[in-house]
Amino acid sequence: MLKKLKQQGPFHLMLLPSIVLVFIFCYIPFYGLVIAFQKYNPGLGFSSPWVGWDNFQHVFNQPNFVRTIWNTLYMSAFKIIGGIVMPVIFALLLNEVARSSIKRTFQTLVYIPNFLSWVIMAGILLDILSADGIVNNFLAIFGVNPVPFLGNPSIFPWTMIVSDIWKGFGFGTVVYLAALTSIDPGLYEAAVIDGAKRWKQTLYITLPLLMPTIVLMSVLALGNVLNAGFDQIFNLYSPVVYQTGDIIDTYVYRLGIQQAQYSISAAVGLFKSVISCILVGVSYILAYKVANYRIF
């Protein structure tokens, strides 16, 4: 251990600033979780009356909270599925492009949205999906009435799902393209000799060898199942779509910041953090069992 520590000393020193920042901004605030078990009064601070589990019981008895959990799981699940399927399909298609210049161009185009914040993306989507936006103007050509993508409770979740996949699938494409480059070309040459066409090569060579990466990305995404995208939804939702668009993070924001129910919001946040921590642990166990992936 001492020998490894000596060899890896510079790397540990390089991590030290990050560790200090994480300790200050992530571990020290743990003390604030006591608010979830108090009837918190800003004037009394942490000396506020202790109420135990009453805040959690109050939260779980709220029908809005159950609805937000369902909305979170619903949107997050489809975002994860689409965020895996779309990059795989696009990576396979892009891998078939012979000219490297065209491949790099398309790869750059789909990767650009990943660098834009949801504040910028929300402004773009508001212009594109508004009643007089590009999409509705195009639909009007075929006689279709304007679609309220951001104002219809039944359409809003799917707008969030599709836009999230559009924004992030470029990064996933890079991951799968890297995995495709590690496949031995000799396997394809042998398949060609045996008479296999491109579809058969993809079906029996590319996909099976790509499957460990797909499984790994799927398992690691499990830890984010309760993170349905606060930045995205907060910048695009409105009270009209609370019924289907409200998620745990936006619910906590409204309780804690807008309504000043600090104890209730802390209880909801603690509940989400505990479940997310468990899911992260489970995801890494599955990653090790299924894809032989481990951090340490």
mmCIF file of C-alpha atoms in Angstrom:
data_model
loop_
_atom_site.group_PDB
_atom_site.id
_atom_site.type_symbol
_atom_site.label_atom_id
_atom_site.label_comp_id
_atom_site.label_asym_id
_atom_site.label_seq_id
_atom_site.Cartn_x
_atom_site.Cartn_y
_atom_site.Cartn_z
ATOM 1 C CA MET A 1 0.000 0.000 0.000
ATOM 2 C CA LEU A 2 2.842 2.407 0.866
ATOM 3 C CA LYS A 3 4.573 1.582 -2.399
ATOM 4 C CA LYS A 4 1.382 2.313 -4.372
ATOM 5 C CA LEU A 5 0.821 5.496 -2.406
ATOM 6 C CA LYS A 6 4.338 6.652 -3.247
ATOM 7 C CA GLN A 7 3.860 5.865 -6.929
ATOM 8 C CA GLN A 8 0.422 7.504 -7.087
ATOM 9 C CA GLY A 9 1.267 10.417 -4.776
ATOM 10 C CA PRO A 10 1.128 13.123 -7.483
ATOM 11 C CA PHE A 11 -2.311 11.918 -8.560
ATOM 12 C CA HIS A 12 -3.633 12.106 -4.994
ATOM 13 C CA LEU A 13 -2.249 15.615 -4.652
ATOM 14 C CA MET A 14 -3.957 16.543 -7.901
ATOM 15 C CA LEU A 15 -7.268 15.328 -6.457
ATOM 16 C CA LEU A 16 -6.787 17.183 -3.169
ATOM 17 C CA PRO A 17 -8.420 20.508 -4.241
ATOM 18 C CA SER A 18 -11.490 18.645 -5.491
ATOM 19 C CA ILE A 19 -11.692 16.617 -2.295
ATOM 20 C CA VAL A 20 -11.538 19.798 -0.214
ATOM 21 C CA LEU A 21 -14.312 21.394 -2.261
ATOM 22 C CA VAL A 22 -16.490 18.285 -2.007
ATOM 23 C CA PHE A 23 -15.937 18.186 1.753
ATOM 24 C CA ILE A 24 -16.878 21.856 2.166
ATOM 25 C CA PHE A 25 -19.916 21.927 -0.108
ATOM 26 C CA CYS A 26 -21.201 18.335 0.188
ATOM 27 C CA TYR A 27 -20.236 16.859 3.550
ATOM 28 C CA ILE A 28 -20.368 19.839 5.903
ATOM 29 C CA PRO A 29 -23.955 20.681 4.763
ATOM 30 C CA PHE A 30 -24.985 17.197 5.978
ATOM 31 C CA TYR A 31 -25.621 18.818 9.332
ATOM 32 C CA GLY A 32 -28.452 20.756 7.727
ATOM 33 C CA LEU A 33 -30.388 17.516 7.214
ATOM 34 C CA VAL A 34 -31.521 17.872 10.817
ATOM 35 C CA ILE A 35 -34.063 20.375 9.448
ATOM 36 C CA ALA A 36 -36.013 17.434 7.992
ATOM 37 C CA PHE A 37 -36.765 16.270 11.555
ATOM 38 C CA GLN A 38 -37.654 19.689 12.954
ATOM 39 C CA LYS A 39 -40.413 22.236 12.637
ATOM 40 C CA TYR A 40 -37.833 24.639 11.348
ATOM 41 C CA ASN A 41 -38.036 28.307 12.195
ATOM 42 C CA PRO A 42 -35.361 30.564 10.645
ATOM 43 C CA GLY A 43 -35.415 32.695 13.775
ATOM 44 C CA LEU A 44 -34.563 29.725 15.992
ATOM 45 C CA GLY A 45 -32.194 28.050 13.543
ATOM 46 C CA PHE A 46 -31.165 24.515 14.464
ATOM 47 C CA SER A 47 -32.773 24.988 17.896
ATOM 48 C CA SER A 48 -36.199 24.643 16.293
ATOM 49 C CA PRO A 49 -38.654 22.132 17.879
ATOM 50 C CA TRP A 50 -37.955 18.474 17.122
ATOM 51 C CA VAL A 51 -40.847 16.660 15.421
ATOM 52 C CA GLY A 52 -39.169 13.381 14.411
ATOM 53 C CA TRP A 53 -40.800 11.679 11.422
ATOM 54 C CA ASP A 54 -43.829 13.987 11.257
ATOM 55 C CA ASN A 55 -42.516 15.840 8.202
ATOM 56 C CA PHE A 56 -42.071 12.573 6.304
ATOM 57 C CA GLN A 57 -45.552 11.381 7.254
ATOM 58 C CA HIS A 58 -46.971 14.698 6.097
ATOM 59 C CA VAL A 59 -45.164 14.421 2.767
ATOM 60 C CA PHE A 60 -46.166 10.821 2.087
ATOM 61 C CA ASN A 61 -49.810 11.665 2.781
ATOM 62 C CA GLN A 62 -49.792 14.353 0.097
ATOM 63 C CA PRO A 63 -51.307 13.136 -3.201
ATOM 64 C CA ASN A 64 -49.115 15.656 -5.055
ATOM 65 C CA PHE A 65 -45.972 13.941 -3.772
ATOM 66 C CA VAL A 66 -47.070 10.519 -5.026
ATOM 67 C CA ARG A 67 -47.836 12.123 -8.380
ATOM 68 C CA THR A 68 -44.402 13.740 -8.573
ATOM 69 C CA ILE A 69 -42.707 10.397 -7.867
ATOM 70 C CA TRP A 70 -44.651 8.806 -10.724
ATOM 71 C CA ASN A 71 -43.831 11.704 -13.061
ATOM 72 C CA THR A 72 -40.155 11.463 -12.126
ATOM 73 C CA LEU A 73 -39.954 7.709 -12.703
ATOM 74 C CA TYR A 74 -41.994 7.902 -15.904
ATOM 75 C CA MET A 75 -39.920 10.589 -17.597
ATOM 76 C CA SER A 76 -36.607 9.365 -16.236
ATOM 77 C CA ALA A 77 -37.204 5.789 -17.437
ATOM 78 C CA PHE A 78 -37.982 6.859 -21.000
ATOM 79 C CA LYS A 79 -35.080 9.312 -21.017
ATOM 80 C CA ILE A 80 -32.715 6.520 -19.980
ATOM 81 C CA ILE A 81 -34.111 4.093 -22.566
ATOM 82 C CA GLY A 82 -34.029 6.667 -25.351
ATOM 83 C CA GLY A 83 -30.621 7.893 -24.212
ATOM 84 C CA ILE A 84 -29.266 4.394 -24.813
ATOM 85 C CA VAL A 85 -31.171 3.309 -27.924
ATOM 86 C CA MET A 86 -30.674 6.494 -29.975
ATOM 87 C CA PRO A 87 -26.874 6.756 -29.498
ATOM 88 C CA VAL A 88 -26.458 3.070 -30.382
ATOM 89 C CA ILE A 89 -28.500 3.424 -33.582
ATOM 90 C CA PHE A 90 -26.778 6.652 -34.601
ATOM 91 C CA ALA A 91 -23.318 5.239 -33.820
ATOM 92 C CA LEU A 92 -24.047 2.183 -35.988
ATOM 93 C CA LEU A 93 -25.237 4.377 -38.855
ATOM 94 C CA LEU A 94 -22.320 6.776 -38.487
ATOM 95 C CA ASN A 95 -19.887 3.888 -38.407
ATOM 96 C CA GLU A 96 -21.056 2.892 -41.901
ATOM 97 C CA VAL A 97 -20.091 6.269 -43.386
ATOM 98 C CA ALA A 98 -16.944 5.794 -45.429
ATOM 99 C CA ARG A 99 -15.753 9.395 -45.711
ATOM 100 C CA SER A 100 -14.192 10.532 -42.442
ATOM 101 C CA SER A 101 -14.915 14.220 -43.159
ATOM 102 C CA ILE A 102 -18.659 13.566 -43.375
ATOM 103 C CA LYS A 103 -18.523 11.387 -40.282
ATOM 104 C CA ARG A 104 -16.736 14.087 -38.260
ATOM 105 C CA THR A 105 -19.203 16.727 -39.471
ATOM 106 C CA PHE A 106 -22.268 14.770 -38.357
ATOM 107 C CA GLN A 107 -20.592 13.784 -35.114
ATOM 108 C CA THR A 108 -19.860 17.432 -34.336
ATOM 109 C CA LEU A 109 -23.389 18.559 -35.218
ATOM 110 C CA VAL A 110 -25.074 16.088 -32.876
ATOM 111 C CA TYR A 111 -22.524 16.755 -30.128
ATOM 112 C CA ILE A 112 -22.969 20.556 -30.041
ATOM 113 C CA PRO A 113 -26.308 20.568 -28.094
ATOM 114 C CA ASN A 114 -24.603 18.687 -25.262
ATOM 115 C CA PHE A 115 -22.479 21.791 -24.549
ATOM 116 C CA LEU A 116 -25.465 24.151 -24.322
ATOM 117 C CA SER A 117 -27.096 24.776 -20.962
ATOM 118 C CA TRP A 118 -30.808 24.156 -20.524
ATOM 119 C CA VAL A 119 -31.339 27.906 -20.138
ATOM 120 C CA ILE A 120 -30.194 28.361 -23.730
ATOM 121 C CA MET A 121 -31.916 25.203 -24.925
ATOM 122 C CA ALA A 122 -35.172 26.284 -23.280
ATOM 123 C CA GLY A 123 -35.115 29.548 -25.228
ATOM 124 C CA ILE A 124 -34.496 27.631 -28.451
ATOM 125 C CA LEU A 125 -37.296 25.143 -27.725
ATOM 126 C CA LEU A 126 -39.725 27.915 -26.800
ATOM 127 C CA ASP A 127 -39.129 29.482 -30.221
ATOM 128 C CA ILE A 128 -39.314 26.178 -32.077
ATOM 129 C CA LEU A 129 -42.365 24.726 -30.307
ATOM 130 C CA SER A 130 -44.465 27.856 -29.775
ATOM 131 C CA ALA A 131 -47.822 28.295 -31.534
ATOM 132 C CA ASP A 132 -46.126 30.257 -34.323
ATOM 133 C CA GLY A 133 -42.847 28.335 -34.148
ATOM 134 C CA ILE A 134 -41.077 26.319 -36.803
ATOM 135 C CA VAL A 135 -42.741 22.999 -35.933
ATOM 136 C CA ASN A 136 -46.317 24.318 -35.874
ATOM 137 C CA ASN A 137 -45.739 26.338 -39.039
ATOM 138 C CA PHE A 138 -44.583 23.152 -40.735
ATOM 139 C CA LEU A 139 -47.619 21.239 -39.450
ATOM 140 C CA ALA A 140 -49.893 24.030 -40.694
ATOM 141 C CA ILE A 141 -48.779 23.236 -44.255
ATOM 142 C CA PHE A 142 -50.607 19.910 -43.897
ATOM 143 C CA GLY A 143 -53.644 21.514 -42.265
ATOM 144 C CA VAL A 144 -52.772 20.475 -38.697
ATOM 145 C CA ASN A 145 -53.868 22.825 -35.928
ATOM 146 C CA PRO A 146 -51.134 24.269 -33.663
ATOM 147 C CA VAL A 147 -49.974 21.728 -31.063
ATOM 148 C CA PRO A 148 -49.365 23.087 -27.530
ATOM 149 C CA PHE A 149 -46.190 21.102 -26.889
ATOM 150 C CA LEU A 150 -45.434 22.981 -23.658
ATOM 151 C CA GLY A 151 -48.996 23.704 -22.563
ATOM 152 C CA ASN A 152 -50.756 20.356 -22.897
ATOM 153 C CA PRO A 153 -50.355 18.071 -19.831
ATOM 154 C CA SER A 154 -50.492 14.903 -21.935
ATOM 155 C CA ILE A 155 -47.913 16.134 -24.484
ATOM 156 C CA PHE A 156 -45.521 17.950 -22.142
ATOM 157 C CA PRO A 157 -43.778 14.829 -20.667
ATOM 158 C CA TRP A 158 -43.006 13.513 -24.141
ATOM 159 C CA THR A 159 -41.710 16.916 -25.182
ATOM 160 C CA MET A 160 -39.305 16.734 -22.230
ATOM 161 C CA ILE A 161 -38.279 13.167 -23.080
ATOM 162 C CA VAL A 162 -37.639 13.807 -26.768
ATOM 163 C CA SER A 163 -35.816 17.114 -26.197
ATOM 164 C CA ASP A 164 -33.595 15.546 -23.513
ATOM 165 C CA ILE A 165 -32.664 12.684 -25.828
ATOM 166 C CA TRP A 166 -31.965 15.154 -28.641
ATOM 167 C CA LYS A 167 -29.689 17.205 -26.424
ATOM 168 C CA GLY A 168 -27.699 14.337 -24.934
ATOM 169 C CA PHE A 169 -27.477 11.527 -27.479
ATOM 170 C CA GLY A 170 -24.420 13.079 -29.129
ATOM 171 C CA PHE A 171 -22.315 12.317 -26.059
ATOM 172 C CA GLY A 172 -23.530 8.724 -25.985
ATOM 173 C CA THR A 173 -22.710 8.403 -29.661
ATOM 174 C CA VAL A 174 -19.061 9.253 -28.920
ATOM 175 C CA VAL A 175 -18.945 6.491 -26.284
ATOM 176 C CA TYR A 176 -20.321 3.847 -28.632
ATOM 177 C CA LEU A 177 -18.178 4.970 -31.556
ATOM 178 C CA ALA A 178 -15.140 4.492 -29.331
ATOM 179 C CA ALA A 179 -16.367 0.994 -28.497
ATOM 180 C CA LEU A 180 -16.867 0.231 -32.201
ATOM 181 C CA THR A 181 -13.259 1.139 -32.996
ATOM 182 C CA SER A 182 -12.055 -1.593 -30.624
ATOM 183 C CA ILE A 183 -13.735 -4.372 -32.639
ATOM 184 C CA ASP A 184 -11.242 -6.508 -34.556
ATOM 185 C CA PRO A 185 -11.637 -5.837 -38.338
ATOM 186 C CA GLY A 186 -10.639 -9.439 -38.966
ATOM 187 C CA LEU A 187 -14.035 -10.558 -37.709
ATOM 188 C CA TYR A 188 -15.750 -8.587 -40.467
ATOM 189 C CA GLU A 189 -13.342 -9.918 -43.080
ATOM 190 C CA ALA A 190 -14.107 -13.467 -41.999
ATOM 191 C CA ALA A 191 -17.843 -12.713 -42.131
ATOM 192 C CA VAL A 192 -17.516 -11.342 -45.674
ATOM 193 C CA ILE A 193 -15.732 -14.522 -46.743
ATOM 194 C CA ASP A 194 -18.627 -16.515 -45.281
ATOM 195 C CA GLY A 195 -21.064 -14.409 -47.331
ATOM 196 C CA ALA A 196 -22.479 -12.218 -44.570
ATOM 197 C CA LYS A 197 -23.898 -8.882 -45.702
ATOM 198 C CA ARG A 198 -23.751 -5.653 -43.670
ATOM 199 C CA TRP A 199 -26.955 -6.405 -41.750
ATOM 200 C CA LYS A 200 -25.738 -9.870 -40.752
ATOM 201 C CA GLN A 201 -22.377 -8.440 -39.715
ATOM 202 C CA THR A 202 -24.126 -5.874 -37.526
ATOM 203 C CA LEU A 203 -26.467 -8.461 -36.051
ATOM 204 C CA TYR A 204 -23.912 -11.176 -35.279
ATOM 205 C CA ILE A 205 -20.659 -9.233 -34.751
ATOM 206 C CA THR A 206 -21.194 -5.549 -33.973
ATOM 207 C CA LEU A 207 -24.137 -5.749 -31.567
ATOM 208 C CA PRO A 208 -22.830 -8.722 -29.503
ATOM 209 C CA LEU A 209 -19.421 -7.051 -29.079
ATOM 210 C CA LEU A 210 -21.110 -3.720 -28.313
ATOM 211 C CA MET A 211 -23.423 -5.291 -25.748
ATOM 212 C CA PRO A 212 -21.018 -5.050 -22.749
ATOM 213 C CA THR A 213 -20.781 -1.277 -23.267
ATOM 214 C CA ILE A 214 -24.570 -1.008 -23.670
ATOM 215 C CA VAL A 215 -25.125 -3.023 -20.487
ATOM 216 C CA LEU A 216 -22.570 -0.942 -18.595
ATOM 217 C CA MET A 217 -24.140 2.372 -19.646
ATOM 218 C CA SER A 218 -27.615 1.046 -18.823
ATOM 219 C CA VAL A 219 -26.620 -0.135 -15.370
ATOM 220 C CA LEU A 220 -24.789 3.082 -14.517
ATOM 221 C CA ALA A 221 -27.840 5.097 -15.623
ATOM 222 C CA LEU A 222 -29.901 3.306 -12.973
ATOM 223 C CA GLY A 223 -28.456 5.569 -10.296
ATOM 224 C CA ASN A 224 -30.017 8.600 -11.991
ATOM 225 C CA VAL A 225 -33.538 7.220 -12.209
ATOM 226 C CA LEU A 226 -34.807 9.834 -9.722
ATOM 227 C CA ASN A 227 -33.081 12.680 -11.575
ATOM 228 C CA ALA A 228 -35.519 13.533 -14.334
ATOM 229 C CA GLY A 229 -33.789 16.814 -15.193
ATOM 230 C CA PHE A 230 -34.500 19.788 -12.942
ATOM 231 C CA ASP A 231 -32.778 22.338 -15.220
ATOM 232 C CA GLN A 232 -34.788 21.255 -18.229
ATOM 233 C CA ILE A 233 -38.216 21.064 -16.631
ATOM 234 C CA PHE A 234 -37.791 24.159 -14.449
ATOM 235 C CA ASN A 235 -37.051 26.279 -17.530
ATOM 236 C CA LEU A 236 -39.915 24.850 -19.603
ATOM 237 C CA TYR A 237 -42.811 23.929 -17.342
ATOM 238 C CA SER A 238 -45.707 26.055 -16.061
ATOM 239 C CA PRO A 239 -48.593 25.580 -13.587
ATOM 240 C CA VAL A 240 -50.730 24.305 -16.468
ATOM 241 C CA VAL A 241 -48.626 21.128 -16.726
ATOM 242 C CA TYR A 242 -47.851 20.540 -13.025
ATOM 243 C CA GLN A 243 -50.066 17.459 -13.070
ATOM 244 C CA THR A 244 -47.805 15.554 -15.469
ATOM 245 C CA GLY A 245 -44.634 17.667 -15.576
ATOM 246 C CA ASP A 246 -43.854 18.212 -11.906
ATOM 247 C CA ILE A 247 -40.942 16.085 -10.645
ATOM 248 C CA ILE A 248 -39.354 15.638 -7.215
ATOM 249 C CA ASP A 249 -36.720 18.337 -7.738
ATOM 250 C CA THR A 250 -39.176 21.003 -8.914
ATOM 251 C CA TYR A 251 -41.548 20.019 -6.098
ATOM 252 C CA VAL A 252 -38.786 20.528 -3.539
ATOM 253 C CA TYR A 253 -37.868 23.863 -5.127
ATOM 254 C CA ARG A 254 -41.406 25.192 -4.849
ATOM 255 C CA LEU A 255 -41.819 23.969 -1.275
ATOM 256 C CA GLY A 256 -38.482 25.252 -0.018
ATOM 257 C CA ILE A 257 -37.814 28.399 -2.036
ATOM 258 C CA GLN A 258 -41.226 29.696 -3.072
ATOM 259 C CA GLN A 259 -43.359 28.548 -0.107
ATOM 260 C CA ALA A 260 -40.613 28.620 2.577
ATOM 261 C CA GLN A 261 -41.596 25.156 3.902
ATOM 262 C CA TYR A 262 -38.010 24.329 4.713
ATOM 263 C CA SER A 263 -38.642 21.250 6.853
ATOM 264 C CA ILE A 264 -40.973 19.639 4.324
ATOM 265 C CA SER A 265 -38.640 20.312 1.404
ATOM 266 C CA ALA A 266 -35.675 18.978 3.384
ATOM 267 C CA ALA A 267 -37.625 15.790 4.138
ATOM 268 C CA VAL A 268 -38.424 15.298 0.442
ATOM 269 C CA GLY A 269 -34.831 15.991 -0.542
ATOM 270 C CA LEU A 270 -33.517 13.547 2.066
ATOM 271 C CA PHE A 271 -35.928 10.861 0.878
ATOM 272 C CA LYS A 272 -34.746 11.299 -2.702
ATOM 273 C CA SER A 273 -31.076 11.308 -1.683
ATOM 274 C CA VAL A 274 -31.396 8.063 0.293
ATOM 275 C CA ILE A 275 -33.175 6.267 -2.564
ATOM 276 C CA SER A 276 -30.657 7.621 -5.096
ATOM 277 C CA CYS A 277 -27.740 6.489 -2.912
ATOM 278 C CA ILE A 278 -29.192 2.980 -2.741
ATOM 279 C CA LEU A 279 -29.733 2.909 -6.513
ATOM 280 C CA VAL A 280 -26.165 4.081 -7.167
ATOM 281 C CA GLY A 281 -24.833 1.296 -4.952
ATOM 282 C CA VAL A 282 -27.031 -1.276 -6.690
ATOM 283 C CA SER A 283 -26.011 0.022 -10.117
ATOM 284 C CA TYR A 284 -22.298 -0.382 -9.382
ATOM 285 C CA ILE A 285 -22.858 -3.881 -8.003
ATOM 286 C CA LEU A 286 -24.737 -4.798 -11.178
ATOM 287 C CA ALA A 287 -22.058 -3.143 -13.313
ATOM 288 C CA TYR A 288 -19.431 -5.339 -11.677
ATOM 289 C CA LYS A 289 -21.532 -8.510 -11.929
ATOM 290 C CA VAL A 290 -22.789 -7.984 -15.469
ATOM 291 C CA ALA A 291 -20.075 -5.947 -17.231
ATOM 292 C CA ASN A 292 -17.094 -6.562 -14.909
ATOM 293 C CA TYR A 293 -16.817 -2.814 -14.337
ATOM 294 C CA ARG A 294 -15.449 -1.461 -11.086
ATOM 295 C CA ILE A 295 -14.086 1.892 -9.923
ATOM 296 C CA PHE A 296 -11.651 0.586 -7.319
#
